[in-house]
């Protein structure tokens, strides 16, 4: 019965990883609006340089602080810390000053005499924005690639299976420029071109334009409410 109800709802394809544990707010919001959302991850992440990252975290006093701009960088840090003995974990917790991307990062407080760099664990395809912003304030940054981002080849079979099950998506939501390129690589853009194409954010919008995709709308904010407002237009 539940499957029959899903098939009656308008199928929304979300090109993202579903929430791990707890309530997926995107699914909850769209389902309450009468849609059938299905999330399909387009990327996967592999940890790299973990031994070197462990060495740097072990010498964290060499750094002013550490800045995170992604969940995967946090997970890489957890991977390192969980391999340590409990005493060493406690020492790091006491001395670790963390910043996350946003106003707190750009307004990092430092003594003018501070010379230690900020440690920046990142992806192999990270953007230069955060480094340029911090360096423009005279704050040195030492980056280390701790994970690599790669396309999931399995996405082709997964999307074709969903189309066979639910029909052409009522809407396809792109969450990142990487998602656009992943579908292009797997020759899936043409299959989905006739659905309502929705972008989250200006960079994703621009990437879709480069591929000559007709964009139905772009969410003003990267949140479920903004997304459903666009889809309902």
PDB file of C-alpha atoms in Angstrom, residues 1-12 31 34-38 165-166:
ATOM      1  CA  UNK A   1       0.000   0.000   0.000  1.00  0.00           C
ATOM      2  CA  UNK A   2       2.814   2.410   0.908  1.00  0.00           C
ATOM      3  CA  UNK A   3       4.515   1.728  -2.429  1.00  0.00           C
ATOM      4  CA  UNK A   4       1.272   2.435  -4.297  1.00  0.00           C
ATOM      5  CA  UNK A   5       0.925   5.754  -2.456  1.00  0.00           C
ATOM      6  CA  UNK A   6       4.511   6.682  -3.380  1.00  0.00           C
ATOM      7  CA  UNK A   7       3.841   5.957  -7.032  1.00  0.00           C
ATOM      8  CA  UNK A   8       0.819   8.310  -6.988  1.00  0.00           C
ATOM      9  CA  UNK A   9       2.934  11.175  -5.638  1.00  0.00           C
ATOM     10  CA  UNK A  10       5.107  13.291  -7.884  1.00  0.00           C
ATOM     11  CA  UNK A  11       8.603  11.819  -7.976  1.00  0.00           C
ATOM     12  CA  UNK A  12      11.343  14.285  -6.978  1.00  0.00           C
ATOM     13  CA  UNK A  31       6.572  14.457   1.617  1.00  0.00           C
ATOM     14  CA  UNK A  34       2.594  15.638  -1.398  1.00  0.00           C
ATOM     15  CA  UNK A  35       5.784  14.656  -3.219  1.00  0.00           C
ATOM     16  CA  UNK A  36       7.791  11.430  -3.337  1.00  0.00           C
ATOM     17  CA  UNK A  37      11.419  12.489  -2.785  1.00  0.00           C
ATOM     18  CA  UNK A  38      14.255  10.045  -3.386  1.00  0.00           C
ATOM     19  CA  UNK A 165       9.750   2.429 -11.161  1.00  0.00           C
ATOM     20  CA  UNK A 166       8.264   5.917 -10.822  1.00  0.00           C
TER      21      UNK A 166
END
